[in-house]
Coordinates of C-alpha atoms and ligand atoms in Angstrom, one line a residue:
X5 CA 118.3 83.2 67.9
X6 CA 118.6 80.7 65.0
X7 CA 115.4 79.7 63.4
X8 CA 114.6 76.6 61.4
X9 CA 115.1 77.4 57.7
X10 CA 114.2 74.2 56.0
X11 CA 114.7 74.0 52.3
X12 CA 112.1 75.0 49.7
X13 CA 109.4 72.7 50.8
X14 CA 106.7 75.2 51.7
X15 CA 103.3 74.4 50.3
X16 CA 101.6 77.8 50.9
X17 CA 100.9 80.2 48.1
X18 CA 103.3 83.0 48.4
X19 CA 104.0 86.5 47.4
X20 CA 107.1 87.0 45.3
X21 CA 108.6 89.9 47.1
X22 CA 111.3 89.2 49.6
X23 CA 109.9 91.9 52.0
X24 CA 106.9 89.7 52.5
X25 CA 108.7 86.5 53.3
X26 CA 107.1 84.7 56.3
X27 CA 108.9 84.5 59.6
X28 CA 109.9 80.9 60.3
X29 CA 108.1 79.7 63.3
X30 CA 110.2 77.4 65.4
X31 CA 113.8 77.4 66.7
X32 CA 115.8 74.3 65.7
X33 CA 119.3 73.0 65.7
X34 CA 121.4 75.6 63.9
X35 CA 121.6 74.6 60.3
X36 CA 123.5 77.7 59.2
X37 CA 123.2 79.2 55.7
X38 CA 125.3 79.5 52.6
X39 CA 125.6 83.2 51.7
X40 CA 126.2 84.0 48.0
X41 CA 127.2 87.5 46.9
X42 CA 127.0 88.2 43.2
X43 CA 129.6 90.4 41.5
X44 CA 128.4 90.9 37.9
X45 CA 131.5 92.6 36.4
X46 CA 133.9 91.2 33.9
X47 CA 136.8 92.7 31.8
X48 CA 135.4 91.2 28.6
X49 CA 132.6 88.8 27.9
X50 CA 133.6 85.3 26.9
X51 CA 132.1 83.8 23.7
X52 CA 130.2 81.1 25.5
X53 CA 129.0 82.9 28.6
X54 CA 125.3 83.5 29.4
X55 CA 125.9 84.3 33.1
X56 CA 124.6 87.5 34.6
X57 CA 127.8 89.3 33.9
X58 CA 128.8 92.5 32.0
X59 CA 131.8 94.1 30.6
X60 CA 132.3 97.8 30.5
X61 CA 130.6 98.7 33.8
X62 CA 133.7 99.9 35.6
X63 CA 131.9 103.2 36.5
X64 CA 129.3 101.2 38.5
X65 CA 131.7 99.2 40.7
X66 CA 131.7 101.5 43.7
X67 CA 128.0 102.1 43.7
X68 CA 127.3 98.4 43.3
X69 CA 129.5 97.5 46.3
X70 CA 127.7 100.2 48.4
X71 CA 124.3 98.8 47.3
X72 CA 125.4 95.2 48.1
X73 CA 126.6 96.3 51.6
X74 CA 123.2 97.9 52.1
X75 CA 121.5 94.7 51.1
X76 CA 123.6 92.7 53.5
X77 CA 122.6 95.0 56.3
X78 CA 118.9 94.9 55.3
X79 CA 119.0 91.1 55.3
X80 CA 120.5 91.2 58.7
X81 CA 117.7 93.5 60.0
X82 CA 115.0 91.4 58.3
X83 CA 116.1 87.9 59.3
X84 CA 118.3 88.5 62.3
X85 CA 121.8 87.2 62.4
X86 CA 122.1 84.1 60.3
X87 CA 124.8 81.6 61.1
X88 CA 126.9 81.8 58.0
X89 CA 128.5 78.5 57.2
X90 CA 129.8 79.4 53.9
X91 CA 130.3 82.7 52.0
X92 CA 130.8 82.7 48.2
X93 CA 131.7 85.6 46.0
X94 CA 130.6 84.6 42.5
X95 CA 130.1 86.3 39.2
X96 CA 131.1 87.7 37.0
X97 CA 134.6 88.3 38.1
X98 CA 134.7 89.2 41.8
X99 CA 138.5 89.5 41.6
X100 CA 138.0 92.7 39.5
X101 CA 136.9 94.5 42.7
X102 CA 139.6 96.0 44.9
X103 CA 140.5 93.8 47.9
X104 CA 139.3 96.5 50.3
X105 CA 135.8 96.2 48.8
X106 CA 135.9 92.4 49.4
X107 CA 137.2 93.0 52.9
X108 CA 134.3 95.4 53.6
X109 CA 131.7 92.9 52.3
X110 CA 133.2 90.1 54.4
X111 CA 133.1 92.4 57.4
X112 CA 129.5 93.3 56.8
X113 CA 128.6 89.6 56.4
X114 CA 130.2 88.9 59.7
X115 CA 128.7 91.8 61.5
X116 CA 125.2 91.3 60.3
X117 CA 124.9 87.6 60.0
X118 CA 127.6 85.9 62.2
X119 CA 130.0 83.5 60.9
X120 CA 130.8 79.9 62.0
X121 CA 134.4 79.2 63.0
X122 CA 136.3 77.9 60.0
X123 CA 133.6 78.9 57.5
X124 CA 134.6 78.5 53.9
X125 CA 135.0 81.8 52.2
X126 CA 135.4 81.4 48.4
X127 CA 136.2 84.1 45.8
X128 CA 135.9 83.4 42.1
X129 CA 138.9 84.9 40.3
X130 CA 140.1 85.2 36.8
X131 CA 143.7 84.9 35.8
X132 CA 145.3 88.3 35.0
X133 CA 142.9 90.1 37.3
X134 CA 145.0 89.4 40.4
X135 CA 148.5 90.1 41.6
X136 CA 150.4 89.1 44.7
X137 CA 149.8 92.0 47.0
X138 CA 146.0 91.9 46.2
X139 CA 145.9 88.2 46.8
X140 CA 147.7 88.7 50.2
X141 CA 145.1 91.3 51.1
X142 CA 142.3 89.0 50.2
X143 CA 143.8 86.2 52.3
X144 CA 144.2 88.6 55.2
X145 CA 140.5 89.7 54.8
X146 CA 139.4 86.2 55.4
X147 CA 139.1 84.7 51.9
X148 CA 140.3 81.1 52.4
X149 CA 139.4 79.5 49.1
X150 CA 140.0 80.7 45.5
X151 CA 138.3 79.4 42.4
X152 CA 140.1 80.3 39.2
X153 CA 138.4 80.3 35.8
X154 CA 141.2 78.8 33.8
X155 CA 139.1 76.9 31.3
X156 CA 142.1 75.7 29.2
X157 CA 145.8 75.9 29.2
X158 CA 145.9 75.3 25.4
X159 CA 146.4 78.6 23.6
X160 CA 144.0 77.7 20.8
X161 CA 141.5 76.5 23.5
X162 CA 141.6 79.9 25.2
X163 CA 141.1 81.5 21.8
X164 CA 138.2 79.2 20.9
X165 CA 136.5 80.2 24.2
X166 CA 137.1 83.9 23.8
X167 CA 139.1 84.1 27.0
X168 CA 141.2 87.2 27.6
X169 CA 144.2 85.7 29.4
X170 CA 147.0 83.5 28.3
X171 CA 147.9 80.0 29.7
X172 CA 151.1 81.5 31.2
X173 CA 149.1 84.2 33.0
X174 CA 146.8 81.5 34.4
X175 CA 149.7 79.5 35.8
X176 CA 151.3 82.7 37.1
X177 CA 148.1 83.7 38.9
X178 CA 147.8 80.2 40.5
X179 CA 151.4 80.4 41.7
X180 CA 150.8 83.8 43.2
X181 CA 147.8 82.5 45.0
X182 CA 150.0 79.8 46.6
X183 CA 152.6 82.4 47.4
X184 CA 149.9 84.5 49.1
X185 CA 149.0 81.6 51.4
X186 CA 146.0 80.0 49.7
X187 CA 145.8 76.3 50.6
X188 CA 142.5 75.6 49.0
X189 CA 142.3 76.4 45.3
X190 CA 139.9 75.3 42.6
X191 CA 140.5 75.4 38.9
X192 CA 137.6 75.4 36.4
X193 CA 138.2 73.8 33.1
X194 CA 136.0 73.4 30.0
X195 CA 136.1 70.5 27.6
X196 CA 134.4 70.1 24.2
X197 CA 135.4 73.4 22.8
X198 CA 135.5 73.8 19.0
X199 CA 138.5 72.1 17.5
X200 CA 139.5 70.3 20.7
X201 CA 141.0 66.8 20.3
X202 CA 141.4 64.1 22.9
X203 CA 145.2 64.9 22.7
X204 CA 144.4 68.5 23.6
X205 CA 142.4 67.3 26.6
X206 CA 145.1 65.0 27.7
X207 CA 147.5 68.0 27.5
X208 CA 145.1 70.1 29.7
X209 CA 144.8 67.2 32.1
X210 CA 148.6 66.9 32.3
X211 CA 148.8 70.6 33.0
X212 CA 146.1 70.8 35.6
X213 CA 147.4 67.8 37.5
X214 CA 150.9 69.2 37.5
X215 CA 149.6 72.2 39.4
X216 CA 148.0 70.0 42.1
X217 CA 145.0 72.2 43.0
X218 CA 142.8 70.9 45.8
X219 CA 139.8 71.0 43.7
X220 CA 138.9 70.7 40.0
X221 CA 135.6 71.5 38.3
X222 CA 135.4 70.2 34.7
X223 CA 132.4 71.2 32.6
X224 CA 131.4 70.2 29.1
X225 CA 130.9 73.2 26.9
X226 CA 127.3 74.1 26.4
X227 CA 126.2 76.3 23.5
X228 CA 123.8 78.8 25.2
X229 CA 121.3 80.6 23.1
X230 CA 122.0 84.3 22.4
X231 CA 125.8 84.0 22.9
X232 CA 128.4 84.8 20.3
X233 CA 129.3 81.2 20.3
X234 CA 125.8 80.2 19.4
X235 CA 125.9 82.6 16.4
X236 CA 129.2 81.1 15.3
X237 CA 127.8 77.6 15.5
X238 CA 124.6 78.6 13.7
X239 CA 126.7 80.2 10.9
X240 CA 128.7 77.0 10.6
X241 CA 131.9 78.8 11.4
X242 CA 132.7 76.6 14.4
X243 CA 131.6 73.2 15.6
X244 CA 131.9 72.1 19.2
X245 CA 133.0 68.6 20.0
X246 CA 130.3 66.0 19.5
X247 CA 128.7 64.0 22.3
X248 CA 130.8 60.9 21.8
X249 CA 134.1 62.9 22.0
X250 CA 132.8 64.7 25.1
X251 CA 131.9 61.4 26.7
X252 CA 135.4 60.1 26.0
X253 CA 136.9 63.3 27.5
X254 CA 134.8 62.9 30.6
X255 CA 135.8 59.2 31.1
X256 CA 139.5 60.1 30.5
X257 CA 139.3 62.8 33.1
X258 CA 137.6 60.4 35.6
X259 CA 140.3 57.8 35.2
X260 CA 143.2 60.2 35.3
X261 CA 141.9 62.2 38.3
X262 CA 141.2 59.1 40.3
X263 CA 144.7 57.8 39.5
X264 CA 146.1 61.2 40.7
X265 CA 144.3 60.9 44.1
X266 CA 141.3 63.1 43.4
X267 CA 137.9 61.9 44.7
X268 CA 134.9 62.4 42.5
X269 CA 132.0 63.8 44.5
X270 CA 129.6 65.5 42.1
X271 CA 129.0 65.1 38.4
X272 CA 131.5 67.8 37.4
X273 CA 133.6 68.1 40.5
X274 CA 136.6 66.4 42.1
X275 CA 138.6 67.2 45.2
X276 CA 141.7 65.8 46.9
X277 CA 142.7 65.7 50.6
X278 CA 144.9 68.6 51.8
X279 CA 147.0 65.9 53.6
X280 CA 147.3 62.2 52.9
X281 CA 144.4 60.3 54.5
X282 CA 142.5 63.5 55.3
X283 CA 139.1 64.5 54.0
X284 CA 138.8 65.7 50.4
X285 CA 138.3 69.4 50.1
X286 CA 134.9 69.5 48.5
X287 CA 133.3 72.9 47.9
X288 CA 131.2 73.3 51.1
X289 CA 129.2 76.1 49.5
X290 CA 128.1 74.1 46.5
X291 CA 127.3 71.2 48.8
X292 CA 124.7 73.5 50.4
X293 CA 123.0 73.7 47.0
X294 CA 123.3 70.0 46.2
X295 CA 122.1 68.9 49.6
X296 CA 119.1 71.2 49.2
X297 CA 120.0 73.2 52.3
X298 CA 119.1 76.9 52.9
X299 CA 121.0 79.7 51.1
X300 CA 120.6 83.4 50.7
X301 CA 121.8 85.1 47.5
X302 CA 122.4 88.9 47.5
X303 CA 123.2 91.1 44.6
X304 CA 121.7 91.4 41.1
X305 CA 120.1 88.3 39.8
X306 CA 121.0 86.3 42.9
X307 CA 118.7 83.5 43.9
X308 CA 117.8 82.4 47.4
X309 CA 116.1 79.3 48.9
X310 CA 115.4 80.2 52.4
X311 CA 112.6 80.5 54.9
X312 CA 110.5 77.9 53.0
X313 CA 110.6 79.9 49.8
X314 CA 112.6 80.5 46.6
X315 CA 113.1 84.0 45.4
X316 CA 115.4 86.1 43.2
X317 CA 116.6 89.6 42.6
X318 CA 116.4 91.9 39.6
X319 CA 119.0 90.9 36.9
X320 CA 120.3 94.3 35.9
X321 CA 123.2 95.7 38.0
X322 CA 122.1 99.2 37.3
X323 CA 118.5 98.6 38.2
X324 CA 119.7 96.8 41.3
X325 CA 121.8 99.8 42.4
X326 CA 119.1 102.3 41.7
X327 CA 116.5 100.3 43.6
X328 CA 118.7 100.0 46.7
X329 CA 119.6 103.7 46.5
X330 CA 115.9 104.6 46.4
X331 CA 114.9 102.2 49.2
X332 CA 112.9 100.0 46.8
X333 CA 112.7 96.2 47.0
X334 CA 115.2 94.4 44.8
X335 CA 113.3 91.1 44.6
X336 CA 112.1 90.4 41.1
X337 CA 110.1 87.2 41.9
X338 CA 109.6 84.2 44.0
X339 CA 107.6 81.0 44.4
X340 CA 106.6 78.4 46.8
X341 CA 107.2 74.8 45.7
X342 CA 104.5 72.2 45.6
X343 CA 105.3 69.1 47.6
X344 CA 105.8 67.1 44.4
X345 CA 108.3 69.6 42.9
X346 CA 110.1 70.0 46.2
X347 CA 110.6 66.2 46.4
X348 CA 111.7 66.0 42.7
X349 CA 114.2 68.8 43.3
X350 CA 115.7 67.1 46.3
X351 CA 115.9 63.8 44.5
X352 CA 117.6 65.3 41.4
X353 CA 120.0 67.5 43.5
X354 CA 121.1 64.6 45.7
X355 CA 121.6 62.3 42.7
X356 CA 124.2 64.8 41.4
X357 CA 126.4 63.7 44.4
X358 CA 128.2 60.4 44.7
X359 CA 126.8 60.1 48.2
X360 CA 123.5 59.8 46.3
X361 CA 119.9 59.6 47.4
X362 CA 119.2 58.2 50.9
X363 CA 115.5 57.0 50.8
X364 CA 114.9 57.2 54.6
X365 CA 116.5 60.6 55.0
X366 CA 114.5 62.1 52.1
X367 CA 111.3 60.5 53.3
X368 CA 111.8 62.0 56.8
X369 CA 112.3 65.4 55.3
X370 CA 109.4 65.4 52.8
X371 CA 106.9 63.0 54.4
X372 CA 107.0 61.0 51.1
X373 CA 109.2 58.1 50.3
X374 CA 111.0 58.5 47.0
X375 CA 110.4 54.8 46.3
X376 CA 106.7 55.3 46.6
X377 CA 106.7 58.2 44.1
X378 CA 109.6 57.1 41.8
X379 CA 109.7 53.4 42.1
X380 CA 109.0 52.5 38.4
X381 CA 111.3 55.3 37.1
X382 CA 114.1 54.3 39.4
X383 CA 113.8 50.7 38.4
X384 CA 113.8 51.6 34.7
X385 CA 116.9 53.8 35.2
X386 CA 118.6 51.0 37.0
X387 CA 117.7 48.6 34.2
X388 CA 119.2 51.0 31.7
X389 CA 122.5 51.0 33.7
X390 CA 122.1 54.7 34.7
X391 CA 121.5 54.1 38.4
X392 CA 122.9 51.9 41.1
X393 CA 119.8 51.0 43.2
X394 CA 119.6 49.2 46.5
X395 CA 117.4 49.0 49.5
X396 CA 118.9 52.1 51.1
X397 CA 119.2 54.5 48.1
X398 CA 120.3 55.3 44.6
X399 CA 123.4 56.7 42.9
X400 CA 124.3 57.6 39.4
X401 CA 126.6 55.2 37.6
X402 CA 129.4 56.6 35.4
X403 CA 127.0 56.2 32.4
X404 CA 124.3 57.9 34.4
X405 CA 126.7 60.8 35.1
X406 CA 127.2 61.1 31.3
X407 CA 123.5 61.1 30.6
X408 CA 122.3 62.9 33.8
X409 CA 119.9 65.1 31.9
X410 CA 118.1 62.0 30.6
X411 CA 117.9 60.7 34.1
X412 CA 116.6 63.9 35.6
X413 CA 113.9 64.3 32.9
X414 CA 112.4 61.0 34.0
X415 CA 112.2 62.3 37.6
X416 CA 110.3 65.5 36.9
X417 CA 106.7 65.5 38.2
X418 CA 103.9 65.6 35.6
X419 CA 102.9 69.1 34.8
Ligands
LIG5 S1 134.8 85.6 33.0 FE1 133.2 84.1 33.5 S2 131.4 85.3 34.0 FE2 132.9 86.6 32.9 S3 132.2 86.5 30.8 FE3 133.8 84.9 31.1 S4 132.7 83.1 31.6 FE4 131.3 84.8 31.9

């Protein structure tokens, strides 16, 4: 039985623990879920990273995988089989785990949750953590999409970001993925790193386009508090690119990727068709998030939005493992969204996508027309050139994409 798991629009007060999630009450057309499995291990920690990822925990890998397998099974018992429309191994560096561990986790997800035919199964990988035989084993296990954290193919860019692989290793890993049969590959790049010039970025664009991946995610560097990069910036030892240069880099990327046949579909994401005239290979899993559809996150620090509630697990891998081994709940917190916040989140998430905000669809989902709630703000943003607004909906302009945080701030409900 598949139950209706609408997005986080519940209005009831709710307990934080996952164990006390309510049962959904009515069957509906099968929406499927996005299933996220968090793998928190990395070889080294990059200068800029504030993700829930840790170096030096090799001794915990096997126990962590066993705990994650247990959590997958428990989620199956608790919720019944969920139609899995996407599966995403994120991290961290999931490619640090042996392929047999990934195969076991995919098998568990299939066994306990069911999987839709053709479901996208993505694994995040770092260059120099994979080799051909392992990639073939991952492909045979059912991984059909790889996402490589390349970040730059400029040697001084990799140094500035504290990456532990070379440009040559990144290209070699990508070519091995192709040789192993992967036909859907994403490459992540970062722009705005300290010392980067527009010529550096052009060289990175040349290199990424020469590889012809199906998908590209391009992110502006953000200096996160508490990272080694933040300390270097505070000490005046490095200076990231300024906002104007980052805007120039974004616009340059938008022009060059469009000319190369890539379709922009989310603020930082582009995809190209696998075959001429076919659909662009957008990341189906991330579309689940951006379309505000249900997802379940398992593993330390993983977040879920499911069964009318949002909730998350303990951050620490060690605490997560120990809790699972002792039969204790792994949920660290949760919340129900007010109708106003649920509407605001849907509006902001959908505006990230080029398909934009459809007023009628959002009104049907939330019982509140975004025009009634946000009419003045939307009109102001359109007057500022940040939104294209018409009778049916709204979409960010290129300028709006560059200033998306300023757009979203205006759409937050009053506290
Ligand atoms: S590889 Fe990714 S997750 Fe790991 S430290 Fe670097 S940026 Fe963070």
